[in-house]
């Protein structure tokens, strides 16, 4: 099975040997080329002699690779190995494997012998091709853009022929930009022009294509992806990756503690140490995931041959040949998974896709062989509610990206978050091509229908004051969603949704946002807007995400207006969140938060606790002191209406709040209670950086 790619080092070494004749030794090269046993009654040697002044290395190498013009490849390849004294000489059994499986060069579809020749020999520029050969052997980074474009200017040489030969010379760094690549369904391949527009194809365009391949099939060799595309294109009836049924295999294949990943890689195969019914029944085109232990992923392969099926059962010397499409080693251990994958029942696509390079590959496999679209997993209207600092606003970014990218929320990673700014909705109308899909607004006490839907606003033109109807953010986004020809999802994020007057802001549209009342639904409704007097409805591809701070207003107040029309998701403090430090000079901040919230719950209610994000990013006790001085204690003052005795209880009676007694005889007769008052320590007091005060919060 290792023989699949033997042609790669063989042709690269041959190309390097040929390149040694580039500097003034072309006549010597002609003699060597003519001395090869071409096994075709001298036809090739005769044409070499006929066109000796214009014979170039690209024609030579493509001729060697041609499938249709040699009576006996075995004899030709053996002769070439001897003539050029190649170290990568192909053994007889390997040549037989090549011939039987047509794997010497699976990508091109060669035409006539010496296809580089044409009637306009003066335009051949063989010196350019000799120069280009030297740089191609050395790698993509050595190729000159002018030489690249110059080769394409040669008559009868198109993008396909040219890049096929580049891939033949150095298959690790070059890929054939041919019709087979279209089967990968990567958008950049649409930029490959036909022969009539080859002048539009530059080295920069070609590099973009190669980069896109590497992105979707990480850490794989380009010749592996070339073979994958070739099989997708030529064997579409049986070689189709199908993610509805997939298999997994451990690198500890024989359960003996020996890691066999290198065997898998070197031989382009996987195998198992026992007759496990799942893996050994994998059909051609099946997807196989390679794991190491419970959390580490090592690769993805697509089955091209299964000896277990071919020879009716398991044996320890049989294997499953695969084409590698992902060889990235990634871990899911820090992704929040409670369980890894140790057997076929615990390995799921959802777990695999938490590693971004694997998600990109699987997304591309779904494009190659699409399955029916999944059911909508995101409610049209939802509200995230909870105490302050629980990450509600931060979570809206992830949730809105999941909606516009049409993913599950668990599939959105940090790389997706970096793209958030590219999805932000442009409220102007200066960009008709793409205005973004995500808009953001914040409700407050003065926010009104005129800000949200439409209203009359004053304008000044030539010194005169006039009035115009101006659309609000909701109406603008709804129109953009309705007019989108692709019906992409759009999202409106409303921060602090409970701080506004919902009835006043939404008006009659509070009914129209219901799923059943949206445009296209069975009970769709439209209204005439009061200012513009135009008909308006809410499209089905507009999503609304609100955040609600339960410490600001009780959720029960909004039940009547929103409960039936929104799905509510509670976000409470996570006292054991991994981003909360557990050792700041001996202080366990997770225990600090847990203890304070337990007391707040007892003294007030569960809706006015302290969120976990208050403790994110703390690395020193000075930073911890700053959080308590400027964020936590002011929040407690708000919660308890400056009742410092209760604040002191929440803090475990530590020294941050000082209790003092007023000794004044003139007050004793007028005050029934004890003459006590409380004061907060000054910000420069050393007790703020005394770890014992923080430890006291949870150790009492």
XYZ file of C-alpha atoms in Angstrom:
700
model
C 0.000 0.000 0.000
C 2.991 2.245 0.365
C 3.450 1.985 -3.411
C 0.640 4.471 -4.063
C 2.981 7.453 -4.019
C 6.258 5.896 -5.179
C 6.009 8.004 -8.312
C 6.432 11.198 -6.243
C 10.108 10.810 -5.188
C 10.923 9.024 -8.467
C 9.740 11.899 -10.658
C 11.215 14.519 -8.351
C 14.645 12.898 -8.525
C 14.307 12.517 -12.290
C 13.343 16.201 -12.560
C 16.332 17.199 -10.462
C 18.633 15.145 -12.705
C 17.144 16.777 -15.797
C 17.535 20.232 -14.238
C 21.306 19.648 -14.044
C 21.389 20.091 -17.824
C 19.751 23.532 -17.667
C 22.886 25.656 -17.798
C 24.287 25.212 -21.295
C 24.105 21.420 -21.419
C 20.969 20.946 -23.482
C 22.868 19.111 -26.228
C 24.082 16.579 -23.677
C 20.528 16.187 -22.441
C 19.304 15.407 -25.961
C 21.816 12.585 -26.212
C 20.699 11.161 -22.876
C 16.999 11.460 -23.765
C 17.524 9.716 -27.120
C 19.426 6.864 -25.412
C 16.361 5.835 -23.377
C 14.653 2.657 -24.505
C 11.298 4.242 -25.376
C 9.875 0.881 -26.492
C 8.003 2.373 -29.443
C 10.247 1.692 -32.459
C 12.116 4.949 -32.089
C 9.151 7.280 -32.494
C 9.944 9.414 -29.454
C 13.665 9.461 -30.124
C 12.959 10.525 -33.697
C 10.798 13.455 -32.606
C 13.407 14.503 -30.071
C 15.954 14.662 -32.880
C 13.522 16.478 -35.177
C 12.803 19.251 -32.669
C 16.147 19.292 -30.893
C 16.448 23.081 -30.991
C 13.134 23.521 -29.186
C 12.956 20.347 -27.151
C 12.397 21.338 -23.516
C 12.315 19.544 -20.132
C 8.558 20.014 -19.643
C 7.853 18.121 -22.877
C 10.259 15.383 -21.800
C 8.738 14.900 -18.336
C 5.171 14.991 -19.596
C 6.065 12.436 -22.240
C 7.436 10.145 -19.539
C 4.217 10.442 -17.572
C 1.841 9.883 -20.483
C -0.394 6.841 -20.182
C -1.460 6.462 -23.752
C 1.748 6.576 -25.755
C 3.987 3.774 -24.410
C 3.834 0.099 -25.297
C 5.701 -0.965 -22.206
C 6.033 1.410 -19.306
C 7.985 -1.121 -17.312
C 10.803 -1.122 -19.851
C 10.793 2.692 -20.201
C 10.915 3.401 -16.469
C 13.648 0.881 -15.881
C 15.641 2.364 -18.733
C 15.193 5.910 -17.406
C 16.350 4.834 -13.942
C 19.497 3.310 -15.452
C 20.270 6.165 -17.842
C 19.944 8.867 -15.200
C 21.367 6.671 -12.416
C 18.392 7.336 -10.147
C 18.609 6.294 -6.511
C 14.802 6.072 -6.452
C 14.808 3.252 -8.985
C 11.533 1.403 -9.153
C 11.563 -2.305 -8.479
C 9.874 -4.707 -10.874
C 6.961 -5.434 -8.552
C 6.428 -1.716 -8.032
C 6.301 -1.048 -11.757
C 3.754 -3.826 -12.080
C 1.669 -2.167 -9.372
C 1.936 1.156 -11.207
C 0.860 -0.326 -14.524
C -2.043 -2.296 -13.082
C -3.425 0.589 -11.030
C -2.447 3.476 -13.313
C -0.997 5.316 -10.351
C 2.202 6.660 -11.880
C 0.552 10.007 -12.469
C -3.174 9.797 -11.820
C -4.088 13.420 -12.434
C -3.431 14.377 -16.089
C -5.181 13.375 -19.250
C -2.294 13.576 -21.743
C -3.000 14.328 -25.364
C -0.496 13.899 -28.170
C 3.141 12.999 -27.735
C 5.313 16.088 -27.203
C 2.248 18.189 -26.492
C 4.389 21.263 -25.914
C 5.326 21.363 -29.581
C 3.416 23.618 -31.999
C 3.791 25.223 -35.370
C 5.029 28.530 -33.958
C 8.363 27.238 -32.713
C 9.872 30.672 -32.326
C 7.435 31.361 -29.496
C 8.473 28.279 -27.553
C 11.133 30.017 -25.404
C 12.751 26.764 -24.201
C 15.240 28.689 -22.026
C 12.365 29.977 -19.904
C 11.173 26.403 -19.383
C 14.636 25.209 -18.415
C 14.885 28.036 -15.896
C 11.417 27.316 -14.582
C 12.301 23.648 -14.105
C 15.207 24.490 -11.805
C 13.059 26.683 -9.591
C 10.124 24.244 -9.546
C 12.368 21.454 -8.280
C 13.520 23.718 -5.447
C 10.010 24.664 -4.377
C 7.076 27.017 -4.856
C 8.853 29.902 -3.148
C 11.579 29.899 -5.801
C 9.267 30.345 -8.798
C 9.385 33.744 -10.491
C 5.933 35.231 -11.283
C 7.148 36.415 -14.696
C 8.405 32.935 -15.618
C 5.086 31.489 -14.449
C 3.126 33.892 -16.668
C 5.619 33.480 -19.521
C 5.070 29.725 -19.687
C 1.326 30.276 -20.018
C 1.905 32.609 -22.960
C 3.348 29.748 -25.006
C 0.791 28.781 -27.678
C -1.192 25.594 -27.003
C -0.173 25.582 -23.330
C -3.093 26.054 -20.954
C -3.479 26.200 -17.182
C -4.234 22.494 -16.895
C -1.255 21.269 -18.912
C 1.087 23.675 -17.225
C 0.109 22.938 -13.607
C -0.061 19.191 -14.303
C 3.603 19.304 -15.267
C 4.522 21.419 -12.248
C 2.845 18.821 -10.034
C 4.738 16.079 -11.818
C 8.085 17.788 -11.133
C 7.455 18.523 -7.445
C 4.227 16.924 -6.255
C 4.725 17.972 -2.636
C 4.488 21.690 -3.421
C 2.450 21.879 -6.632
C -1.013 20.663 -7.568
C -2.756 20.229 -10.902
C -5.389 22.930 -11.380
C -7.559 20.718 -13.549
C -11.144 19.529 -13.830
C -10.625 16.918 -11.120
C -10.098 19.625 -8.498
C -13.627 20.858 -9.087
C -14.829 17.752 -7.266
C -13.384 19.224 -4.040
C -15.949 22.060 -4.329
C -13.627 24.752 -3.003
C -14.725 28.239 -4.024
C -11.253 29.403 -5.078
C -11.171 26.798 -7.859
C -13.781 28.820 -9.696
C -10.992 31.295 -10.422
C -9.199 28.808 -12.681
C -9.866 30.158 -16.185
C -10.402 28.171 -19.335
C -7.791 28.071 -22.083
C -9.167 31.237 -23.681
C -8.642 33.257 -20.497
C -5.374 31.751 -19.306
C -3.841 35.241 -19.159
C -6.007 35.834 -16.069
C -4.253 33.033 -14.191
C -1.220 34.270 -12.252
C 1.179 32.813 -9.725
C -0.691 34.738 -7.033
C -3.979 33.099 -8.050
C -2.333 29.685 -8.067
C -0.892 30.204 -4.571
C -4.358 31.181 -3.294
C -5.696 27.892 -4.641
C -2.938 25.908 -2.932
C -3.501 27.752 0.354
C -7.212 26.968 0.250
C -6.452 23.267 -0.226
C -4.076 23.287 2.723
C -6.708 25.005 4.858
C -9.384 22.365 4.295
C -7.006 19.384 4.272
C -4.418 20.366 6.903
C -0.950 18.815 7.081
C -1.589 16.636 4.025
C 0.696 16.488 1.024
C -0.663 18.051 -2.119
C -0.249 14.809 -4.043
C -2.532 13.133 -1.493
C -5.223 15.710 -2.125
C -4.609 15.379 -5.855
C -5.327 11.647 -5.685
C -8.374 12.300 -3.490
C -9.769 14.734 -6.072
C -8.938 12.328 -8.910
C -10.888 9.500 -7.310
C -13.816 11.766 -6.477
C -13.918 12.798 -10.107
C -13.356 9.449 -11.825
C -14.979 7.049 -9.342
C -17.934 9.129 -8.231
C -20.217 6.095 -8.269
C -18.422 4.436 -5.340
C -15.811 6.824 -3.920
C -17.912 9.379 -2.034
C -17.123 10.292 1.596
C -20.258 9.799 3.649
C -20.412 11.237 7.160
C -23.694 9.548 7.977
C -21.645 6.470 8.849
C -18.043 6.744 9.967
C -15.455 4.582 11.699
C -12.666 5.044 14.210
C -9.426 3.251 14.932
C -6.874 3.677 17.682
C -3.157 4.033 17.016
C -2.868 1.307 19.658
C -4.311 -1.013 17.048
C -3.373 -4.311 18.679
C -4.131 -3.150 22.222
C -0.539 -3.854 23.197
C 0.516 -0.338 24.127
C 2.460 0.191 20.887
C 1.660 3.343 18.924
C 1.403 2.461 15.220
C 0.680 5.910 13.853
C 3.933 5.935 11.874
C 2.897 2.645 10.242
C -0.446 4.197 9.343
C 1.256 7.234 7.820
C 4.057 5.518 5.943
C 1.833 2.873 4.425
C -1.288 4.997 3.833
C -3.438 2.546 5.729
C -5.069 1.639 9.010
C -5.488 -1.762 10.569
C -6.926 -3.383 13.649
C -5.736 -6.131 15.911
C -9.016 -7.967 16.023
C -12.148 -8.794 13.998
C -14.068 -5.719 15.139
C -17.220 -5.745 13.032
C -17.455 -1.966 12.651
C -14.102 -1.109 11.096
C -13.491 -4.211 8.997
C -16.769 -3.601 7.149
C -15.818 -0.093 6.040
C -16.684 0.354 2.372
C -14.766 2.330 -0.230
C -15.407 5.995 0.464
C -16.013 5.467 4.182
C -14.475 8.035 6.528
C -12.081 6.763 9.203
C -10.936 8.820 12.216
C -7.664 7.955 13.904
C -7.451 8.652 17.616
C -4.765 8.295 20.259
C -6.079 7.785 23.751
C -9.277 9.450 24.885
C -8.838 13.021 23.677
C -6.214 13.191 20.905
C -7.053 13.106 17.198
C -4.373 12.111 14.698
C -6.012 12.084 11.293
C -8.843 11.471 8.852
C -8.640 8.993 5.999
C -11.044 7.984 3.247
C -11.084 4.276 2.422
C -9.823 3.422 -1.074
C -9.400 -0.346 -0.563
C -10.373 -2.784 2.227
C -8.532 -6.088 2.375
C -10.838 -7.294 5.153
C -13.770 -7.130 2.757
C -11.774 -8.298 -0.235
C -10.555 -11.460 1.484
C -13.686 -12.141 3.551
C -12.639 -11.427 7.088
C -10.022 -10.318 9.527
C -6.403 -11.400 9.618
C -3.557 -9.638 11.367
C -1.705 -9.002 8.076
C -4.631 -7.320 6.334
C -5.189 -3.594 6.129
C -7.492 -0.853 4.968
C -5.890 1.473 2.452
C -6.824 5.127 2.931
C -6.160 8.466 1.314
C -5.239 10.924 4.052
C -7.240 14.144 3.971
C -6.296 15.460 7.426
C -3.116 14.680 9.349
C -3.385 17.392 11.976
C -2.740 16.235 15.532
C -5.175 18.005 17.840
C -6.637 17.532 21.286
C -10.190 17.956 22.556
C -9.141 17.786 26.206
C -9.573 21.523 26.909
C -12.740 21.924 24.913
C -15.061 21.316 27.832
C -15.949 17.744 26.861
C -16.898 15.731 29.899
C -16.011 12.516 28.118
C -13.515 11.840 25.410
C -13.781 9.047 22.872
C -12.560 5.625 23.826
C -14.830 3.506 21.669
C -17.229 3.713 18.757
C -20.110 4.738 21.006
C -18.405 7.832 22.442
C -16.741 9.165 19.281
C -19.102 11.648 17.654
C -18.751 14.291 14.972
C -19.725 16.955 17.515
C -16.727 16.034 19.654
C -14.371 15.857 16.691
C -15.430 19.247 15.380
C -14.370 21.118 18.504
C -10.881 21.026 16.954
C -11.030 23.737 14.276
C -8.892 22.021 11.578
C -11.108 18.938 11.824
C -14.264 21.020 11.634
C -13.049 22.658 8.414
C -12.328 19.284 6.826
C -15.708 17.858 7.812
C -17.480 20.966 6.561
C -15.779 20.466 3.201
C -16.735 16.781 3.110
C -20.335 17.851 3.608
C -20.002 20.181 0.638
C -18.521 17.387 -1.460
C -21.282 14.983 -0.552
C -24.083 17.040 0.989
C -26.639 15.378 3.207
C -30.127 16.755 3.825
C -29.928 20.062 5.709
C -30.299 19.743 9.485
C -33.394 21.008 11.246
C -33.192 24.541 12.522
C -31.528 24.329 15.919
C -31.796 28.005 16.858
C -35.020 29.618 18.121
C -36.103 32.700 16.194
C -36.456 34.731 19.410
C -34.412 34.037 22.512
C -33.290 35.817 25.659
C -30.223 35.063 27.737
C -30.901 36.039 31.334
C -28.996 35.927 34.570
C -27.017 37.947 37.120
C -24.369 40.427 35.966
C -21.021 39.027 34.935
C -22.245 35.650 33.682
C -21.116 36.276 30.078
C -24.483 37.017 28.497
C -23.280 39.720 26.115
C -20.131 37.742 25.304
C -22.293 34.718 24.583
C -24.471 36.646 22.131
C -21.443 36.959 19.826
C -20.960 33.206 19.774
C -24.664 32.545 19.394
C -25.130 35.050 16.561
C -22.133 33.588 14.720
C -23.593 30.099 15.100
C -26.790 31.376 13.481
C -25.229 33.200 10.527
C -22.700 30.398 9.941
C -25.553 27.863 10.271
C -23.723 25.818 12.884
C -24.393 24.461 16.291
C -23.189 26.799 18.985
C -20.637 24.239 20.178
C -19.012 24.310 16.751
C -18.129 28.022 16.908
C -14.477 28.489 17.864
C -12.093 31.375 18.494
C -11.263 31.648 14.797
C -14.946 32.198 14.043
C -15.138 34.903 16.733
C -12.331 36.782 14.994
C -14.612 37.063 11.964
C -17.432 38.702 13.962
C -16.567 42.212 12.781
C -16.962 41.091 9.174
C -20.612 40.196 9.824
C -21.618 43.463 11.507
C -24.519 45.165 9.784
C -23.853 48.469 8.034
C -26.763 50.764 8.863
C -25.978 52.968 5.856
C -27.035 51.999 2.363
C -23.703 52.738 0.705
C -22.757 49.089 0.329
C -25.394 47.333 -1.790
C -23.345 44.122 -2.220
C -23.001 43.085 1.402
C -24.091 45.074 4.432
C -23.483 42.428 7.082
C -25.881 40.135 8.919
C -25.534 40.993 12.627
C -26.786 44.234 14.207
C -26.446 45.365 17.827
C -28.477 47.779 19.923
C -29.056 48.472 23.614
C -32.414 49.274 25.192
C -32.733 51.974 27.861
C -35.478 53.979 29.519
C -35.678 56.555 26.706
C -35.466 54.079 23.816
C -38.611 54.321 21.694
C -40.538 52.905 18.743
C -39.103 55.701 16.614
C -35.579 54.454 17.326
C -36.445 50.814 16.736
C -38.969 50.711 13.862
C -39.465 54.106 12.198
C -40.095 57.688 13.158
C -40.088 61.292 12.032
C -36.797 63.109 12.462
C -35.894 66.753 11.796
C -33.527 67.629 8.955
C -31.756 70.857 8.022
C -31.313 71.672 4.297
C -30.132 75.004 3.064
C -30.915 76.502 6.437
C -34.514 75.293 6.474
C -35.796 72.801 9.003
C -37.765 69.920 7.574
C -38.866 66.459 8.592
C -38.359 63.004 7.144
C -39.312 59.446 7.988
C -36.257 57.563 9.130
C -36.053 53.765 9.536
C -34.906 52.282 12.822
C -32.443 49.430 13.238
C -35.073 46.686 13.378
C -36.804 47.803 10.186
C -33.501 48.198 8.323
C -32.330 44.734 9.288
C -35.711 43.158 8.533
C -35.755 44.679 5.035
C -32.183 43.494 4.381
C -33.143 39.967 5.480
C -36.301 39.974 3.383
C -34.494 41.217 0.249
C -31.503 38.872 0.580
C -31.618 36.651 -2.549
C -29.861 33.813 -0.707
C -32.076 34.166 2.371
C -29.060 34.163 4.654
C -29.867 34.375 8.374
C -29.759 37.826 10.014
C -29.451 38.511 13.737
C -30.442 41.478 15.899
C -28.782 41.508 19.324
C -30.666 43.582 21.926
C -28.565 44.123 25.018
C -30.383 44.936 28.265
C -33.746 44.176 26.643
C -35.564 44.434 29.985
C -34.453 48.051 30.573
C -36.695 49.349 27.799
C -40.451 49.671 27.656
C -41.206 46.640 25.493
C -44.779 47.627 24.616
C -43.641 51.111 23.627
C -40.622 49.970 21.596
C -42.099 47.014 19.690
C -45.596 48.348 19.332
C -47.717 46.228 16.986
C -44.642 44.218 15.939
C -44.616 42.276 19.205
C -47.125 39.975 17.509
C -45.341 39.784 14.160
C -42.119 38.325 15.613
C -43.883 35.085 16.527
C -42.827 32.162 14.314
C -46.372 31.542 13.136
C -46.931 35.210 12.203
C -43.773 35.725 10.145
C -43.794 36.140 6.368
C -44.253 32.824 4.596
C -45.822 31.086 7.602
C -49.314 29.616 7.500
C -50.684 32.435 9.689
C -48.448 35.219 8.342
C -49.423 38.775 9.280
C -48.445 42.236 8.055
C -49.251 45.654 9.444
C -49.412 49.196 8.050
C -46.706 51.212 9.759
C -48.067 54.452 11.266
C -45.508 56.886 9.851
C -44.685 55.542 6.391
C -48.115 53.951 5.851
C -46.359 51.021 4.222
C -47.067 47.324 4.717
C -44.494 45.564 6.857
C -43.888 41.983 8.017
C -41.074 40.139 9.771
C -39.130 37.689 7.546
C -38.397 34.168 8.791
C -34.620 34.574 8.438
C -34.415 37.344 11.058
C -33.366 36.195 14.536
C -33.625 38.216 17.750
C -31.280 37.648 20.699
C -31.841 39.610 23.881
C -29.902 39.806 27.146
C -31.525 40.425 30.483
C -29.776 41.337 33.699
C -31.932 39.804 36.406
C -30.364 42.021 39.051
C -31.743 45.065 37.252
C -35.355 43.939 36.980
C -37.171 40.763 37.909
C -37.923 38.492 34.979
C -41.493 37.985 36.120
C -42.385 41.565 35.110
C -41.810 40.681 31.461
C -43.762 37.430 31.412
C -46.860 38.896 29.805
C -45.082 40.698 26.963
C -42.233 38.353 26.119
C -42.573 34.933 27.733
C -44.786 33.475 25.002
C -42.754 34.928 22.150
C -39.214 34.297 23.387
C -37.285 31.238 24.462
C -35.445 31.956 27.725
C -32.016 30.563 28.533
C -30.710 31.057 32.040
C -27.032 31.874 32.522
C -25.979 31.574 36.149
C -22.535 31.988 37.744
C -20.126 29.116 37.134
C -18.042 29.130 40.287
C -15.778 26.362 38.977
C -15.169 27.977 35.582
C -11.637 27.070 34.379
C -10.795 30.746 33.730
C -11.216 31.579 37.428
C -7.775 31.254 39.082
C -7.386 28.862 41.978
C -4.036 30.042 43.336
C -3.361 33.763 43.610
C -0.834 33.818 46.452
C -2.721 30.913 48.007
C -6.184 32.345 47.284
C -8.702 30.060 45.586
C -10.914 32.530 43.723
C -13.393 29.808 42.816
C -14.073 29.254 46.512
C -14.241 33.016 47.094
C -16.989 33.368 44.483
C -18.872 30.279 45.627
C -18.964 31.449 49.255
C -20.072 35.004 48.448
C -22.857 33.779 46.151
C -24.110 31.308 48.736
C -24.556 34.171 51.234
C -26.131 36.501 48.652
C -28.618 33.754 47.801
C -29.569 33.445 51.476
C -29.748 37.177 52.174
C -31.423 38.220 48.885
C -32.243 35.799 46.052
C -30.584 33.718 43.348
C -31.025 36.371 40.668
C -28.606 38.833 42.284
C -25.447 36.831 42.558
C -21.981 37.713 41.229
C -20.996 36.414 37.799
C -17.876 34.402 37.108
C -16.471 36.832 34.528
C -15.570 39.282 37.309
C -12.671 36.960 38.113
C -11.401 36.376 34.567
C -7.895 37.514 33.744
C -6.748 37.933 37.348
C -3.089 36.985 37.767
C -1.930 38.955 40.808
C -3.337 39.924 44.174
C -3.131 43.576 43.118
C -5.505 42.828 40.244
C -7.769 40.919 42.625
C -7.840 43.890 44.991
C -8.777 46.188 42.118
C -11.719 43.941 41.197
C -13.024 43.970 44.769
C -12.560 47.730 45.221
C -14.040 48.893 41.938
C -16.456 46.191 40.851
C -17.569 43.706 43.505
C -18.084 45.962 46.504
C -19.924 48.643 44.447
C -22.172 45.850 43.119
C -22.853 44.676 46.681
C -23.671 48.258 47.685
C -26.296 48.310 44.941
C -27.669 44.899 45.921
C -28.014 45.725 49.628
C -28.822 49.437 49.344
C -25.661 50.331 51.271
C -26.530 47.993 54.152
C -22.888 47.504 55.117
C -23.634 44.987 57.852
C -24.905 42.533 55.216
C -22.048 43.352 52.863
C -19.648 42.496 55.678
C -21.428 39.143 56.093
C -21.040 38.394 52.374
C -17.302 39.120 52.693
C -16.960 36.674 55.556
C -16.337 39.378 58.136
C -12.911 40.229 56.749
C -11.169 43.573 57.239
C -12.368 45.233 54.037
C -15.362 46.632 55.936
C -14.475 48.166 59.281
C -17.097 48.320 62.047
C -16.773 51.147 64.542
C -18.800 52.396 67.528
C -19.612 56.066 68.005
C -18.923 57.160 71.589
C -20.890 60.360 72.000
C -22.999 60.847 75.150
C -25.188 63.397 73.403
C -26.394 60.669 71.009
C -27.040 57.934 73.541
C -30.434 59.263 74.652
C -31.658 59.752 71.077
C -30.553 56.449 69.484
C -32.060 53.171 70.618
C -29.681 50.926 68.725
C -25.974 50.622 69.189
C -23.981 53.537 67.920
C -22.293 51.600 65.061
C -21.206 52.675 61.655
C -19.242 50.999 58.841
C -16.559 52.267 56.551
C -14.655 50.717 53.663
C -10.903 50.593 53.890
C -9.022 53.225 51.880
C -7.795 51.937 48.518
C -4.157 52.230 49.585
C -4.586 50.167 52.732
C -2.257 47.181 52.813
C -5.116 44.877 53.880
C -6.336 44.826 50.248
C -3.221 42.858 49.314
C -3.291 40.615 52.366
C -4.243 37.152 51.110
C -5.716 36.218 54.502
C -8.646 38.594 53.940
C -9.653 36.748 50.764
C -9.094 33.312 52.248
C -11.272 34.328 55.216
C -14.230 34.676 52.838
C -14.379 30.913 52.407
C -12.503 29.637 55.464
C -14.596 30.592 58.463
